[in-house]
């Protein structure tokens, strides 16, 4: 059995080297197209035939590492956060969906709090960028603040600008 396990480990290592599809070149407008996207929800411990997990897989494919999940306690907290394992995965850059869990009765408020917090962080970052406009360069600040982020290509370009910002802040 040990040799079989080693052979399967070798197969997994090979499988993990197969390149993924470029998200910016995949057509999201059909269910078929979405299946060419990397899932960031894999191998859950849900019951056989569970109808919930395919939707989470699809959400992870559509929104990738930008997905934020405010989970309500129930089956989804068992198959979605059954530590020490989790079906939520990360991409090759080490980024993945954010997932947190609350009790049933406050889940709407919990999710709203996550959204309000994200909006507040965005506003604070915008204010800090504006304050550092001269030190960082006006064009970089303008691009960071005004760049559209509707498509995968636009999001990738914004992440490149954020990396440039981080490099300038470390100097």
PDB file of C-alpha atoms in Angstrom:
ATOM      1  CA  UNK A   1       0.000   0.000   0.000  1.00  0.00           C
ATOM      2  CA  UNK A   2       2.870   2.412   0.710  1.00  0.00           C
ATOM      3  CA  UNK A   3       4.045   2.295  -2.911  1.00  0.00           C
ATOM      4  CA  UNK A   4       0.500   3.004  -4.096  1.00  0.00           C
ATOM      5  CA  UNK A   5       0.270   6.037  -1.804  1.00  0.00           C
ATOM      6  CA  UNK A   6       3.603   7.369  -3.088  1.00  0.00           C
ATOM      7  CA  UNK A   7       2.483   6.880  -6.688  1.00  0.00           C
ATOM      8  CA  UNK A   8      -0.739   8.783  -6.008  1.00  0.00           C
ATOM      9  CA  UNK A   9       1.212  11.596  -4.308  1.00  0.00           C
ATOM     10  CA  UNK A  10       3.328  11.821  -7.460  1.00  0.00           C
ATOM     11  CA  UNK A  11       0.146  12.011  -9.554  1.00  0.00           C
ATOM     12  CA  UNK A  12      -1.188  14.833  -7.372  1.00  0.00           C
ATOM     13  CA  UNK A  13       2.075  16.772  -7.687  1.00  0.00           C
ATOM     14  CA  UNK A  14       1.867  16.433 -11.479  1.00  0.00           C
ATOM     15  CA  UNK A  15      -1.795  17.485 -11.513  1.00  0.00           C
ATOM     16  CA  UNK A  16      -0.961  20.605  -9.493  1.00  0.00           C
ATOM     17  CA  UNK A  17       1.576  21.698 -12.152  1.00  0.00           C
ATOM     18  CA  UNK A  18      -1.035  21.846 -14.926  1.00  0.00           C
ATOM     19  CA  UNK A  19      -1.573  25.550 -15.710  1.00  0.00           C
ATOM     20  CA  UNK A  20      -4.967  27.089 -14.999  1.00  0.00           C
ATOM     21  CA  UNK A  21      -7.034  29.029 -17.502  1.00  0.00           C
ATOM     22  CA  UNK A  22      -6.480  32.782 -17.606  1.00  0.00           C
ATOM     23  CA  UNK A  23      -9.580  34.256 -15.904  1.00  0.00           C
ATOM     24  CA  UNK A  24      -9.452  37.302 -18.183  1.00  0.00           C
ATOM     25  CA  UNK A  25      -9.986  35.078 -21.239  1.00  0.00           C
ATOM     26  CA  UNK A  26     -12.893  32.979 -19.927  1.00  0.00           C
ATOM     27  CA  UNK A  27     -16.486  33.745 -20.922  1.00  0.00           C
ATOM     28  CA  UNK A  28     -18.468  34.062 -17.663  1.00  0.00           C
ATOM     29  CA  UNK A  29     -21.805  34.473 -19.431  1.00  0.00           C
ATOM     30  CA  UNK A  30     -22.657  30.763 -19.529  1.00  0.00           C
ATOM     31  CA  UNK A  31     -22.627  27.937 -17.015  1.00  0.00           C
ATOM     32  CA  UNK A  32     -20.331  26.057 -19.392  1.00  0.00           C
ATOM     33  CA  UNK A  33     -17.876  28.956 -19.410  1.00  0.00           C
ATOM     34  CA  UNK A  34     -17.746  29.191 -15.629  1.00  0.00           C
ATOM     35  CA  UNK A  35     -16.570  25.595 -15.390  1.00  0.00           C
ATOM     36  CA  UNK A  36     -13.271  26.608 -16.991  1.00  0.00           C
ATOM     37  CA  UNK A  37     -12.546  28.823 -13.956  1.00  0.00           C
ATOM     38  CA  UNK A  38     -10.552  27.627 -10.967  1.00  0.00           C
ATOM     39  CA  UNK A  39     -12.812  26.569  -8.091  1.00  0.00           C
ATOM     40  CA  UNK A  40     -11.775  27.838  -4.664  1.00  0.00           C
ATOM     41  CA  UNK A  41     -14.265  25.551  -2.904  1.00  0.00           C
ATOM     42  CA  UNK A  42     -13.158  21.923  -3.162  1.00  0.00           C
ATOM     43  CA  UNK A  43     -13.634  18.575  -1.447  1.00  0.00           C
ATOM     44  CA  UNK A  44     -16.204  19.503   1.189  1.00  0.00           C
ATOM     45  CA  UNK A  45     -17.337  17.048   3.831  1.00  0.00           C
ATOM     46  CA  UNK A  46     -20.987  17.530   2.894  1.00  0.00           C
ATOM     47  CA  UNK A  47     -23.442  14.674   2.732  1.00  0.00           C
ATOM     48  CA  UNK A  48     -23.562  12.744  -0.527  1.00  0.00           C
ATOM     49  CA  UNK A  49     -25.957  14.458  -2.912  1.00  0.00           C
ATOM     50  CA  UNK A  50     -25.865  17.789  -1.063  1.00  0.00           C
ATOM     51  CA  UNK A  51     -27.409  20.472  -3.264  1.00  0.00           C
ATOM     52  CA  UNK A  52     -25.745  23.425  -1.516  1.00  0.00           C
ATOM     53  CA  UNK A  53     -22.072  22.831  -2.238  1.00  0.00           C
ATOM     54  CA  UNK A  54     -22.287  23.130  -6.052  1.00  0.00           C
ATOM     55  CA  UNK A  55     -23.551  26.692  -5.572  1.00  0.00           C
ATOM     56  CA  UNK A  56     -20.606  27.548  -3.334  1.00  0.00           C
ATOM     57  CA  UNK A  57     -18.218  26.058  -5.882  1.00  0.00           C
ATOM     58  CA  UNK A  58     -19.856  28.188  -8.588  1.00  0.00           C
ATOM     59  CA  UNK A  59     -19.640  31.335  -6.419  1.00  0.00           C
ATOM     60  CA  UNK A  60     -15.953  30.644  -5.837  1.00  0.00           C
ATOM     61  CA  UNK A  61     -15.438  30.257  -9.585  1.00  0.00           C
ATOM     62  CA  UNK A  62     -17.312  33.458 -10.438  1.00  0.00           C
ATOM     63  CA  UNK A  63     -15.765  35.712  -7.792  1.00  0.00           C
ATOM     64  CA  UNK A  64     -12.503  33.908  -7.046  1.00  0.00           C
ATOM     65  CA  UNK A  65     -10.343  35.384  -4.330  1.00  0.00           C
ATOM     66  CA  UNK A  66     -12.617  38.443  -4.067  1.00  0.00           C
ATOM     67  CA  UNK A  67     -15.492  36.402  -2.571  1.00  0.00           C
ATOM     68  CA  UNK A  68     -16.565  37.308   0.980  1.00  0.00           C
ATOM     69  CA  UNK A  69     -18.901  34.838   2.707  1.00  0.00           C
ATOM     70  CA  UNK A  70     -20.980  35.684   5.794  1.00  0.00           C
ATOM     71  CA  UNK A  71     -22.072  32.182   6.756  1.00  0.00           C
ATOM     72  CA  UNK A  72     -25.018  31.321   9.024  1.00  0.00           C
ATOM     73  CA  UNK A  73     -24.645  28.388  11.396  1.00  0.00           C
ATOM     74  CA  UNK A  74     -26.029  25.162   9.978  1.00  0.00           C
ATOM     75  CA  UNK A  75     -24.879  22.514   7.531  1.00  0.00           C
ATOM     76  CA  UNK A  76     -22.709  25.054   5.711  1.00  0.00           C
ATOM     77  CA  UNK A  77     -20.679  25.710   8.861  1.00  0.00           C
ATOM     78  CA  UNK A  78     -20.016  21.979   9.204  1.00  0.00           C
ATOM     79  CA  UNK A  79     -18.918  21.258   5.634  1.00  0.00           C
ATOM     80  CA  UNK A  80     -17.445  24.756   5.170  1.00  0.00           C
ATOM     81  CA  UNK A  81     -15.430  25.210   8.341  1.00  0.00           C
ATOM     82  CA  UNK A  82     -14.834  21.779   9.810  1.00  0.00           C
ATOM     83  CA  UNK A  83     -11.330  22.405  11.115  1.00  0.00           C
ATOM     84  CA  UNK A  84      -8.565  21.311  10.825  1.00  0.00           C
ATOM     85  CA  UNK A  85      -9.615  20.906   7.185  1.00  0.00           C
ATOM     86  CA  UNK A  86     -11.608  23.305   5.059  1.00  0.00           C
ATOM     87  CA  UNK A  87     -12.972  23.105   1.517  1.00  0.00           C
ATOM     88  CA  UNK A  88     -12.120  26.780   0.957  1.00  0.00           C
ATOM     89  CA  UNK A  89      -8.904  26.898  -1.072  1.00  0.00           C
ATOM     90  CA  UNK A  90      -6.391  29.489  -2.242  1.00  0.00           C
ATOM     91  CA  UNK A  91      -5.121  30.204  -5.733  1.00  0.00           C
ATOM     92  CA  UNK A  92      -1.484  30.051  -6.861  1.00  0.00           C
ATOM     93  CA  UNK A  93      -0.932  33.544  -5.439  1.00  0.00           C
ATOM     94  CA  UNK A  94      -2.049  32.385  -1.983  1.00  0.00           C
ATOM     95  CA  UNK A  95      -5.321  34.329  -2.151  1.00  0.00           C
ATOM     96  CA  UNK A  96      -8.729  32.863  -1.483  1.00  0.00           C
ATOM     97  CA  UNK A  97     -12.258  33.701  -0.386  1.00  0.00           C
ATOM     98  CA  UNK A  98     -12.854  35.199   3.057  1.00  0.00           C
ATOM     99  CA  UNK A  99     -15.268  33.091   5.127  1.00  0.00           C
ATOM    100  CA  UNK A 100     -16.625  33.729   8.589  1.00  0.00           C
ATOM    101  CA  UNK A 101     -19.528  32.298  10.560  1.00  0.00           C
ATOM    102  CA  UNK A 102     -22.206  33.767  12.829  1.00  0.00           C
ATOM    103  CA  UNK A 103     -25.261  32.516  14.683  1.00  0.00           C
ATOM    104  CA  UNK A 104     -28.563  32.120  12.838  1.00  0.00           C
ATOM    105  CA  UNK A 105     -30.363  35.117  14.245  1.00  0.00           C
ATOM    106  CA  UNK A 106     -27.742  37.745  13.500  1.00  0.00           C
ATOM    107  CA  UNK A 107     -26.425  36.606  10.126  1.00  0.00           C
ATOM    108  CA  UNK A 108     -27.932  39.479   8.126  1.00  0.00           C
ATOM    109  CA  UNK A 109     -26.387  42.003  10.493  1.00  0.00           C
ATOM    110  CA  UNK A 110     -23.125  40.061  10.470  1.00  0.00           C
ATOM    111  CA  UNK A 111     -22.946  40.132   6.663  1.00  0.00           C
ATOM    112  CA  UNK A 112     -23.905  43.804   6.560  1.00  0.00           C
ATOM    113  CA  UNK A 113     -21.120  44.530   9.040  1.00  0.00           C
ATOM    114  CA  UNK A 114     -18.623  42.799   6.775  1.00  0.00           C
ATOM    115  CA  UNK A 115     -19.793  44.936   3.818  1.00  0.00           C
ATOM    116  CA  UNK A 116     -19.775  48.191   5.819  1.00  0.00           C
ATOM    117  CA  UNK A 117     -16.283  47.363   7.077  1.00  0.00           C
ATOM    118  CA  UNK A 118     -15.014  46.748   3.531  1.00  0.00           C
ATOM    119  CA  UNK A 119     -16.552  50.039   2.376  1.00  0.00           C
ATOM    120  CA  UNK A 120     -14.981  51.903   5.315  1.00  0.00           C
ATOM    121  CA  UNK A 121     -11.548  50.416   4.595  1.00  0.00           C
ATOM    122  CA  UNK A 122     -11.874  51.494   0.951  1.00  0.00           C
ATOM    123  CA  UNK A 123     -12.770  55.057   1.984  1.00  0.00           C
ATOM    124  CA  UNK A 124      -9.889  55.212   4.471  1.00  0.00           C
ATOM    125  CA  UNK A 125      -7.441  53.928   1.852  1.00  0.00           C
ATOM    126  CA  UNK A 126      -8.689  56.570  -0.586  1.00  0.00           C
ATOM    127  CA  UNK A 127      -8.153  59.316   1.991  1.00  0.00           C
ATOM    128  CA  UNK A 128      -4.636  58.092   2.773  1.00  0.00           C
ATOM    129  CA  UNK A 129      -3.776  57.965  -0.933  1.00  0.00           C
ATOM    130  CA  UNK A 130      -5.026  61.518  -1.390  1.00  0.00           C
ATOM    131  CA  UNK A 131      -2.932  62.674   1.574  1.00  0.00           C
ATOM    132  CA  UNK A 132       0.195  61.051   0.086  1.00  0.00           C
ATOM    133  CA  UNK A 133      -0.419  62.225  -3.486  1.00  0.00           C
ATOM    134  CA  UNK A 134       2.835  64.226  -3.767  1.00  0.00           C
ATOM    135  CA  UNK A 135       5.029  61.529  -2.223  1.00  0.00           C
ATOM    136  CA  UNK A 136       3.563  58.680  -4.294  1.00  0.00           C
ATOM    137  CA  UNK A 137       3.098  60.474  -7.596  1.00  0.00           C
ATOM    138  CA  UNK A 138      -0.129  61.970  -8.846  1.00  0.00           C
ATOM    139  CA  UNK A 139      -0.583  59.584 -11.759  1.00  0.00           C
ATOM    140  CA  UNK A 140      -0.305  56.460  -9.570  1.00  0.00           C
ATOM    141  CA  UNK A 141      -2.744  57.871  -7.018  1.00  0.00           C
ATOM    142  CA  UNK A 142      -5.215  58.914  -9.722  1.00  0.00           C
ATOM    143  CA  UNK A 143      -5.036  55.477 -11.342  1.00  0.00           C
ATOM    144  CA  UNK A 144      -5.504  53.701  -8.009  1.00  0.00           C
ATOM    145  CA  UNK A 145      -8.512  55.845  -7.116  1.00  0.00           C
ATOM    146  CA  UNK A 146     -10.218  55.965 -10.507  1.00  0.00           C
ATOM    147  CA  UNK A 147      -9.374  52.707 -12.266  1.00  0.00           C
ATOM    148  CA  UNK A 148     -12.386  50.566 -13.145  1.00  0.00           C
ATOM    149  CA  UNK A 149     -12.353  47.056 -11.672  1.00  0.00           C
ATOM    150  CA  UNK A 150     -15.195  45.354 -13.537  1.00  0.00           C
ATOM    151  CA  UNK A 151     -13.248  42.767 -15.515  1.00  0.00           C
ATOM    152  CA  UNK A 152     -10.520  40.300 -14.608  1.00  0.00           C
ATOM    153  CA  UNK A 153      -8.007  42.285 -16.689  1.00  0.00           C
ATOM    154  CA  UNK A 154      -8.889  45.523 -14.892  1.00  0.00           C
ATOM    155  CA  UNK A 155      -8.604  43.810 -11.512  1.00  0.00           C
ATOM    156  CA  UNK A 156      -5.202  42.376 -12.452  1.00  0.00           C
ATOM    157  CA  UNK A 157      -4.004  45.839 -13.549  1.00  0.00           C
ATOM    158  CA  UNK A 158      -5.179  47.309 -10.234  1.00  0.00           C
ATOM    159  CA  UNK A 159      -3.274  44.632  -8.320  1.00  0.00           C
ATOM    160  CA  UNK A 160      -0.127  45.590 -10.237  1.00  0.00           C
ATOM    161  CA  UNK A 161      -0.668  49.217  -9.197  1.00  0.00           C
ATOM    162  CA  UNK A 162      -1.204  48.120  -5.582  1.00  0.00           C
ATOM    163  CA  UNK A 163       2.112  46.220  -5.720  1.00  0.00           C
ATOM    164  CA  UNK A 164       3.775  49.398  -7.017  1.00  0.00           C
ATOM    165  CA  UNK A 165       2.173  51.352  -4.160  1.00  0.00           C
ATOM    166  CA  UNK A 166       3.465  48.845  -1.591  1.00  0.00           C
ATOM    167  CA  UNK A 167       6.983  49.091  -3.028  1.00  0.00           C
ATOM    168  CA  UNK A 168       6.897  52.888  -2.805  1.00  0.00           C
ATOM    169  CA  UNK A 169       5.596  52.788   0.770  1.00  0.00           C
ATOM    170  CA  UNK A 170       8.440  50.488   1.847  1.00  0.00           C
ATOM    171  CA  UNK A 171      11.117  52.946   0.632  1.00  0.00           C
TER     172      UNK A 171
END
